[in-house]
Amino acid sequence: PSSPARELARAYCLLQEFSVHNQQAFWPFVFNEIGVRFRKEPTKLFDYGGVLGFSEGSAPVAGRERWFAESELNVADTCFLNRSVGAPEEQVAIVWAREGHAWNQGENADREAL
C-alpha cells in the first residue's frame, strides 16, 4: 500500500539518483531554484584538473575536483537578494528595533542615491 511517507522516500531516491547521473543539469537547476547569484557564471560545473584516469562525465574523485570553475560569487548577494521572497527592491534591507521600522531594498537604494 502507498503512503505519503513511501511516496516521499521514493521521490527522494529518484532525486538522488538523478543528481548523481545528471550533475550538469541538476546543479544549475538547484542553484536557480534556491536563488544562488553568481557575479561571474562558472565556465564548468566542475573540473577534474587532469586527475589521472578521470575526465568530464566520469566518476568524480572526491576532494580533487574543482567546483564552479572560473566563477565568482558573493554569498551576501544570494543571502540578502533572494528572488524567492520577492523583487529585490521590495526586500527588507535594514531593520532596527528601537524605532520599529524597516526599509526595503528600493528605499535603501533611493537613500544611497542622495
PDB file of C-alpha atoms in Angstrom, residues 20-111:
ATOM      1  CA  VAL A  20      24.331  11.634  -9.413  1.00  0.00           C
ATOM      2  CA  HIS A  21      23.767  10.714 -13.063  1.00  0.00           C
ATOM      3  CA  ASN A  22      22.840  14.174 -14.396  1.00  0.00           C
ATOM      4  CA  GLN A  23      25.069  16.574 -12.480  1.00  0.00           C
ATOM      5  CA  GLN A  24      25.410  19.043 -15.352  1.00  0.00           C
ATOM      6  CA  ALA A  25      21.631  19.521 -15.395  1.00  0.00           C
ATOM      7  CA  PHE A  26      20.897  19.023 -11.691  1.00  0.00           C
ATOM      8  CA  TRP A  27      23.194  21.577 -10.057  1.00  0.00           C
ATOM      9  CA  PRO A  28      22.362  24.578 -12.276  1.00  0.00           C
ATOM     10  CA  PHE A  29      18.675  23.790 -11.650  1.00  0.00           C
ATOM     11  CA  VAL A  30      19.263  23.705  -7.874  1.00  0.00           C
ATOM     12  CA  PHE A  31      21.234  26.967  -7.935  1.00  0.00           C
ATOM     13  CA  ASN A  32      18.448  28.650  -9.854  1.00  0.00           C
ATOM     14  CA  GLU A  33      15.740  27.255  -7.565  1.00  0.00           C
ATOM     15  CA  ILE A  34      17.405  28.417  -4.356  1.00  0.00           C
ATOM     16  CA  GLY A  35      18.487  31.752  -5.810  1.00  0.00           C
ATOM     17  CA  VAL A  36      22.303  31.436  -5.921  1.00  0.00           C
ATOM     18  CA  ARG A  37      23.523  34.561  -7.697  1.00  0.00           C
ATOM     19  CA  PHE A  38      26.893  34.373  -9.416  1.00  0.00           C
ATOM     20  CA  ARG A  39      28.670  37.616 -10.213  1.00  0.00           C
ATOM     21  CA  LYS A  40      30.514  35.641 -12.894  1.00  0.00           C
ATOM     22  CA  GLU A  41      28.899  32.401 -14.085  1.00  0.00           C
ATOM     23  CA  PRO A  42      31.054  29.256 -13.891  1.00  0.00           C
ATOM     24  CA  THR A  43      32.590  28.066 -17.142  1.00  0.00           C
ATOM     25  CA  LYS A  44      32.161  24.469 -15.944  1.00  0.00           C
ATOM     26  CA  LEU A  45      30.214  22.882 -13.142  1.00  0.00           C
ATOM     27  CA  PHE A  46      33.350  21.061 -12.051  1.00  0.00           C
ATOM     28  CA  ASP A  47      36.821  20.431 -13.392  1.00  0.00           C
ATOM     29  CA  TYR A  48      38.915  17.390 -12.559  1.00  0.00           C
ATOM     30  CA  GLY A  49      42.093  19.321 -13.280  1.00  0.00           C
ATOM     31  CA  GLY A  50      43.763  16.496 -15.165  1.00  0.00           C
ATOM     32  CA  VAL A  51      43.445  13.905 -12.382  1.00  0.00           C
ATOM     33  CA  LEU A  52      44.801  10.742 -13.989  1.00  0.00           C
ATOM     34  CA  GLY A  53      42.055   8.467 -15.287  1.00  0.00           C
ATOM     35  CA  PHE A  54      39.201  10.889 -14.793  1.00  0.00           C
ATOM     36  CA  SER A  55      37.572  13.320 -17.159  1.00  0.00           C
ATOM     37  CA  GLU A  56      34.285  15.074 -17.813  1.00  0.00           C
ATOM     38  CA  GLY A  57      31.450  12.574 -17.488  1.00  0.00           C
ATOM     39  CA  SER A  58      33.347  10.039 -15.405  1.00  0.00           C
ATOM     40  CA  ALA A  59      33.024   9.409 -11.686  1.00  0.00           C
ATOM     41  CA  PRO A  60      34.366  12.264  -9.542  1.00  0.00           C
ATOM     42  CA  VAL A  61      37.444  11.908  -7.374  1.00  0.00           C
ATOM     43  CA  ALA A  62      36.275  13.196  -4.007  1.00  0.00           C
ATOM     44  CA  GLY A  63      38.257  16.213  -2.909  1.00  0.00           C
ATOM     45  CA  ARG A  64      40.219  16.604  -6.138  1.00  0.00           C
ATOM     46  CA  GLU A  65      37.611  18.152  -8.388  1.00  0.00           C
ATOM     47  CA  ARG A  66      37.301  21.929  -8.691  1.00  0.00           C
ATOM     48  CA  TRP A  67      33.685  23.050  -8.476  1.00  0.00           C
ATOM     49  CA  PHE A  68      32.280  26.115 -10.264  1.00  0.00           C
ATOM     50  CA  ALA A  69      35.413  26.728 -12.335  1.00  0.00           C
ATOM     51  CA  GLU A  70      36.150  30.399 -13.053  1.00  0.00           C
ATOM     52  CA  SER A  71      33.047  31.583 -11.193  1.00  0.00           C
ATOM     53  CA  GLU A  72      32.733  34.476  -8.778  1.00  0.00           C
ATOM     54  CA  LEU A  73      30.061  34.920  -6.168  1.00  0.00           C
ATOM     55  CA  ASN A  74      29.458  36.867  -3.028  1.00  0.00           C
ATOM     56  CA  VAL A  75      27.304  34.971  -0.562  1.00  0.00           C
ATOM     57  CA  ALA A  76      25.709  38.249   0.545  1.00  0.00           C
ATOM     58  CA  ASP A  77      24.198  38.645  -2.929  1.00  0.00           C
ATOM     59  CA  THR A  78      22.470  35.299  -2.504  1.00  0.00           C
ATOM     60  CA  CYS A  79      21.513  35.699   1.144  1.00  0.00           C
ATOM     61  CA  PHE A  80      20.230  39.245   1.010  1.00  0.00           C
ATOM     62  CA  LEU A  81      18.811  39.446  -2.508  1.00  0.00           C
ATOM     63  CA  ASN A  82      16.732  36.288  -2.794  1.00  0.00           C
ATOM     64  CA  ARG A  83      14.104  36.434  -5.532  1.00  0.00           C
ATOM     65  CA  SER A  84      12.136  33.651  -3.844  1.00  0.00           C
ATOM     66  CA  VAL A  85      10.922  36.216  -1.291  1.00  0.00           C
ATOM     67  CA  GLY A  86      10.040  38.984  -3.746  1.00  0.00           C
ATOM     68  CA  ALA A  87      11.591  41.510  -6.066  1.00  0.00           C
ATOM     69  CA  PRO A  88      14.968  42.808  -4.820  1.00  0.00           C
ATOM     70  CA  GLU A  89      13.758  46.399  -4.482  1.00  0.00           C
ATOM     71  CA  GLU A  90      10.931  45.240  -2.166  1.00  0.00           C
ATOM     72  CA  GLN A  91      13.073  43.077   0.153  1.00  0.00           C
ATOM     73  CA  VAL A  92      13.917  44.253   3.634  1.00  0.00           C
ATOM     74  CA  ALA A  93      17.393  45.772   3.723  1.00  0.00           C
ATOM     75  CA  ILE A  94      17.679  47.267   7.207  1.00  0.00           C
ATOM     76  CA  VAL A  95      15.725  46.552  10.380  1.00  0.00           C
ATOM     77  CA  TRP A  96      16.210  48.350  13.645  1.00  0.00           C
ATOM     78  CA  ALA A  97      14.335  47.510  16.805  1.00  0.00           C
ATOM     79  CA  ARG A  98      14.053  50.797  18.696  1.00  0.00           C
ATOM     80  CA  GLU A  99      12.086  52.666  16.092  1.00  0.00           C
ATOM     81  CA  GLY A 100      10.304  49.537  14.832  1.00  0.00           C
ATOM     82  CA  HIS A 101      10.739  50.457  11.164  1.00  0.00           C
ATOM     83  CA  ALA A 102      12.194  48.504   8.252  1.00  0.00           C
ATOM     84  CA  TRP A 103      13.486  49.836   4.942  1.00  0.00           C
ATOM     85  CA  ASN A 104      13.152  47.728   1.845  1.00  0.00           C
ATOM     86  CA  GLN A 105      15.871  47.473  -0.804  1.00  0.00           C
ATOM     87  CA  GLY A 106      14.162  50.066  -3.014  1.00  0.00           C
ATOM     88  CA  GLU A 107      14.016  52.634  -0.209  1.00  0.00           C
ATOM     89  CA  ASN A 108      17.636  51.901   0.669  1.00  0.00           C
ATOM     90  CA  ALA A 109      18.704  52.402  -2.986  1.00  0.00           C
ATOM     91  CA  ASP A 110      16.801  55.722  -3.030  1.00  0.00           C
ATOM     92  CA  ARG A 111      18.681  56.874   0.091  1.00  0.00           C
TER      93      ARG A 111
END
